[in-house]
Amino acid sequence: MAAYKSELIQTLTSRGFLHQCTDLEGLDTKASQGTITAYVGYDATADSLHIGNLVSIMMLHWLQQTGHRPITLMGGGTTKIGDPSGRDETRVLVDDATINTRIASQKRGFSRFLKYGDGPCDAIIANNAEWLDQLQYIPFLRTIGPHFTINRMLTMDSVRLRLEREQPLSFLEFNYMILQGYDFVELTKRFGCTLQLGGSDQWGNIVQGVELGRRIAQTELFGFTCPLITTSSGAKMGKSVQGAVWLNADRFTPYDYYQFWRNTEDGDVVRFLKLFTTLPLDEIARLEKLTGNEINDAKKVLALETTRLLHGEAAAQDAAETARKTFEQGGIGDDLPTVEMTSADFGAGIPAWSLLQKAGLAETNSEARRLIRGGGAKLNDQKLDDENLNVQTSAAVNGMIKLSAGKKRHAIIKIS
RNA sequence: GGAGGGGUGGCCGAGCGGUCAAUGGCAGCAGACUGUAAAUCUGCCGACUUAUGUCUACGAAGGUUCGAAUCCUUCCCCCUCCA
């Protein structure tokens, strides 16, 4: 492996973060000479960060670990425009209040991975609404406008692909890349930021910022992107039973998060260990040698480490323990989703399908019925054959009824 | 402003007076096979205490008809082209 001068670039490349860089050698040199300030922008498209954001967060994590200063830029301003990159449709416009709520909620996600504060390497949080909201149209156009040509903008993937597919691209969205470029320059001014990180889909926007910096501030800026993470079967990362994989525990429990990683495809395990855990590379190399059935051990490590990073040691251990009890012993783990009910709720008994719905294993009663009919439902590990089976409190073992939908989804009804 | 083309279930996309809860594909769920993997095969995939039943649904509101996603009217929204 080609050695790099800086620990930063060495780490990022060896762990598989590099996709493209505007000037890798230059950046390497600069990083070896002193502290670099770098940022990643996050638009407030939801009230929690999700797993798609995780790669870039990990990049910031390593940035900080190798002695540099990360900035998390919240897109309070740019969210009002909507990034057209990688989308065929205009994003739904959201109001200020929603954006601010989302930003506040997202912030919690970062603190697990980055240390914020006032020290030289402490992370900074910024919000581009601070400067974008104040912009005056004419002065802005006159300072920034001359540096962007429509010719160039039309060749950007985000624009070109829309046009080729004959999907509409509004003027509003068309401006997004300009604002992102401006963000970069503004962060340079305010914090001496010289590097922007992002996913490969951000390459175009990032390059615009780098060029803008050179033109109006005569500053050399760098762009660095990581690969868009897909599973080896080509699917986008982050889809799960419940939809997106969220980082906030109230939207996606530590147990679910653990299970998400536990179910990683074989071909992805090593890549994910490098990207999403902080395990040393030689340790990962050891896990890489596992084959066949043994790969499951590597998956457990992956699940434990990722969950530990996000939710902490205790939550990770609990999740692992629950998974072990549930899958390896067919028992009941403490972290399984639990619904509390009273014996009064049961009355003379509740039909099996209704119980499945109440436990959250089926969204509707019809779905619960179908699940039972399809032979996928279990009550206390016994296959349910009769969807109308009247379940009474006597079915409980130690005050608990275990319900399962398929092999992987389990829930507990606790009766008091 | 003018001309043309559209709006169908989570998405794509057929249907163009009854046989339409609506073909097909994707996504999703379950079963089989496995290793809590992938691939493959099979079933399910609007809701309702499951009923040869009811209700909701093909942009919105009216109308024609025994009967409309399909025809007519008005309205809303989107796209393409011309200027």
Coordinates of N, CA and C (backbone and C1' of nucleotides) in Angstrom, one line a residue, chain A residues 168 259 262-263 265-266 299 327 353 364-366 369-370 373 376 405-409, chain B residues 12 29-39 44-50 78-79:
Chain A
P168 N -38.5 17.7 -14.8 CA -38.3 19.1 -14.6 C -37.2 19.5 -13.5
Q259 N -29.3 -5.5 14.9 CA -29.8 -6.5 14.0 C -29.5 -6.1 12.5
R262 N -26.0 -7.0 12.0 CA -25.9 -8.4 12.1 C -26.3 -9.1 10.8
N263 N -27.3 -8.6 10.1 CA -27.8 -9.2 8.9 C -27.0 -8.7 7.6
E265 N -24.8 -8.6 4.4 CA -24.4 -9.7 3.4 C -22.9 -10.0 3.6
D266 N -22.6 -11.3 3.3 CA -21.3 -11.8 3.5 C -20.2 -10.9 2.8
K299 N -19.7 -10.9 11.6 CA -20.9 -10.1 11.6 C -21.3 -9.6 13.0
F327 N -31.9 -15.7 19.2 CA -31.6 -16.5 18.0 C -30.8 -17.8 18.4
W353 N -54.8 -12.8 15.6 CA -54.4 -11.8 14.7 C -54.4 -10.4 15.3
T364 N -51.6 -3.8 10.0 CA -53.1 -3.9 10.0 C -53.5 -5.3 10.4
N365 N -54.8 -5.4 10.8 CA -55.3 -6.7 11.2 C -55.3 -7.6 10.0
S366 N -55.6 -7.1 8.8 CA -55.6 -8.0 7.6 C -54.2 -8.5 7.4
R369 N -53.6 -11.3 9.7 CA -54.3 -12.5 9.3 C -53.5 -13.2 8.2
R370 N -53.0 -12.4 7.3 CA -52.3 -13.0 6.2 C -51.0 -13.7 6.6
R373 N -51.9 -17.0 8.1 CA -52.3 -17.9 7.0 C -51.1 -18.4 6.2
G376 N -46.3 -17.8 8.9 CA -45.1 -17.1 9.3 C -45.2 -16.6 10.8
A405 N -42.9 -12.9 14.0 CA -43.3 -12.9 12.6 C -42.1 -13.3 11.8
G406 N -42.1 -14.5 11.3 CA -40.9 -15.0 10.6 C -39.9 -15.3 11.6
K407 N -38.6 -15.5 11.1 CA -37.6 -15.9 12.0 C -36.9 -14.7 12.7
K408 N -37.0 -13.6 12.2 CA -36.3 -12.5 12.7 C -37.0 -11.4 13.5
R409 N -38.3 -11.3 13.3 CA -39.0 -10.3 14.0 C -39.8 -10.9 15.2
Chain B
rC12 P -43.9 7.0 -10.0 O5' -43.5 5.8 -11.0 C5' -42.2 5.9 -11.7 C4' -42.0 4.6 -12.5 C3' -43.0 4.4 -13.6 O3' -42.7 5.2 -14.8 C1' -42.7 2.4 -12.5
rC29 P -39.0 -6.9 4.1 O5' -40.4 -7.8 4.4 C5' -41.3 -7.4 5.4 C4' -42.4 -8.3 5.4 C3' -42.1 -9.8 5.6 O3' -41.7 -10.2 6.9 C1' -43.7 -9.5 3.9
rA30 P -40.7 -11.3 7.1 O5' -41.5 -12.6 6.7 C5' -42.6 -13.1 7.5 C4' -43.3 -14.2 6.9 C3' -42.5 -15.4 6.5 O3' -42.3 -16.3 7.7 C1' -43.8 -14.8 4.7
rG31 P -41.1 -17.3 7.7 O5' -41.6 -18.3 6.6 C5' -42.7 -19.2 6.9 C4' -42.8 -20.2 5.7 C3' -41.6 -21.0 5.4 O3' -41.4 -22.1 6.2 C1' -42.5 -20.1 3.4
rA32 P -40.0 -22.6 6.5 O5' -39.5 -23.3 5.1 C5' -40.2 -24.4 4.6 C4' -39.6 -24.8 3.3 C3' -38.1 -25.0 3.3 O3' -37.7 -26.3 3.8 C1' -38.7 -23.7 1.5
rC33 P -36.5 -26.5 4.7 O5' -35.3 -26.1 3.7 C5' -35.1 -26.9 2.6 C4' -33.9 -26.4 1.8 C3' -32.7 -26.0 2.6 O3' -31.9 -27.1 2.8 C1' -33.2 -24.2 1.1
rU34 P -31.1 -27.2 4.2 O5' -30.0 -26.1 4.0 C5' -29.3 -25.6 5.1 C4' -28.6 -24.3 4.7 C3' -28.1 -23.6 5.9 O3' -26.9 -24.1 6.4 C1' -29.3 -22.1 4.5
rG35 P -26.7 -24.3 7.8 O5' -26.8 -22.8 8.4 C5' -26.7 -22.5 9.8 C4' -26.3 -21.0 9.8 C3' -27.4 -20.1 9.3 O3' -27.8 -19.3 10.3 C1' -25.3 -19.7 8.3
rU36 P -28.6 -19.3 11.4 O5' -29.4 -18.0 11.4 C5' -30.5 -17.8 10.5 C4' -30.7 -16.3 10.4 C3' -29.6 -15.6 9.6 O3' -30.2 -15.0 8.5 C1' -30.1 -14.4 11.7
rA37 P -30.5 -15.2 7.1 O5' -29.1 -14.8 6.4 C5' -28.6 -13.5 6.7 C4' -27.5 -13.2 5.7 C3' -28.0 -13.2 4.2 O3' -28.7 -12.1 3.8 C1' -25.9 -14.3 4.5
rA38 P -29.7 -12.1 2.7 O5' -28.9 -12.5 1.4 C5' -28.1 -11.4 0.8 C4' -27.3 -12.0 -0.4 C3' -28.2 -12.6 -1.5 O3' -28.6 -11.6 -2.4 C1' -26.5 -14.2 -0.9
rA39 P -30.0 -11.8 -3.2 O5' -29.7 -13.1 -4.1 C5' -28.9 -13.0 -5.2 C4' -28.8 -14.4 -5.8 C3' -30.1 -15.0 -6.2 O3' -30.6 -14.6 -7.5 C1' -28.8 -16.6 -5.0
rC44 P -51.0 -16.2 -3.9 O5' -50.8 -15.1 -2.7 C5' -51.5 -15.3 -1.4 C4' -51.0 -14.3 -0.5 C3' -51.2 -12.8 -0.9 O3' -52.5 -12.4 -0.6 C1' -49.0 -13.1 -0.1
rC45 P -53.2 -11.3 -1.5 O5' -52.3 -10.0 -1.3 C5' -52.3 -9.3 0.0 C4' -51.3 -8.2 -0.1 C3' -51.4 -7.2 -1.2 O3' -52.3 -6.2 -0.8 C1' -49.2 -8.0 -1.1
rG46 P -53.6 -5.8 -1.8 O5' -54.2 -4.6 -1.0 C5' -53.3 -3.5 -0.5 C4' -54.2 -2.5 0.2 C3' -55.0 -2.9 1.4 O3' -54.2 -3.0 2.5 C1' -56.3 -1.6 0.0
rA47 P -54.5 -4.0 3.7 O5' -55.8 -3.3 4.4 C5' -55.6 -2.1 5.1 C4' -57.0 -1.7 5.6 C3' -57.8 -2.7 6.4 O3' -57.4 -2.6 7.8 C1' -59.1 -1.8 4.7
rC48 P -57.5 -3.9 8.6 O5' -59.1 -4.1 8.8 C5' -59.8 -3.1 9.6 C4' -61.3 -3.3 9.4 C3' -61.8 -4.7 9.9 O3' -62.0 -4.7 11.3 C1' -62.7 -4.1 7.8
rU49 P -61.8 -5.9 12.2 O5' -63.0 -6.9 11.8 C5' -62.7 -8.0 11.0 C4' -63.3 -9.2 11.7 C3' -64.7 -9.0 12.1 O3' -65.7 -9.3 11.1 C1' -63.4 -10.0 13.9
rU50 P -65.9 -10.1 9.9 O5' -64.8 -11.2 9.4 C5' -65.0 -12.5 9.5 C4' -64.7 -13.2 8.2 C3' -64.1 -14.6 8.4 O3' -65.0 -15.7 8.3 C1' -62.9 -13.2 6.8
rC78 P -48.1 23.2 -11.7 O5' -47.6 21.9 -12.5 C5' -46.8 20.9 -11.8 C4' -46.6 19.7 -12.7 C3' -45.9 20.1 -14.0 O3' -44.5 20.3 -13.9 C1' -47.7 18.6 -14.4
rC79 P -43.8 21.2 -15.0 O5' -43.7 20.3 -16.2 C5' -42.9 19.1 -16.2 C4' -43.1 18.3 -17.4 C3' -42.8 19.0 -18.7 O3' -41.4 19.0 -19.0 C1' -44.9 18.0 -19.0

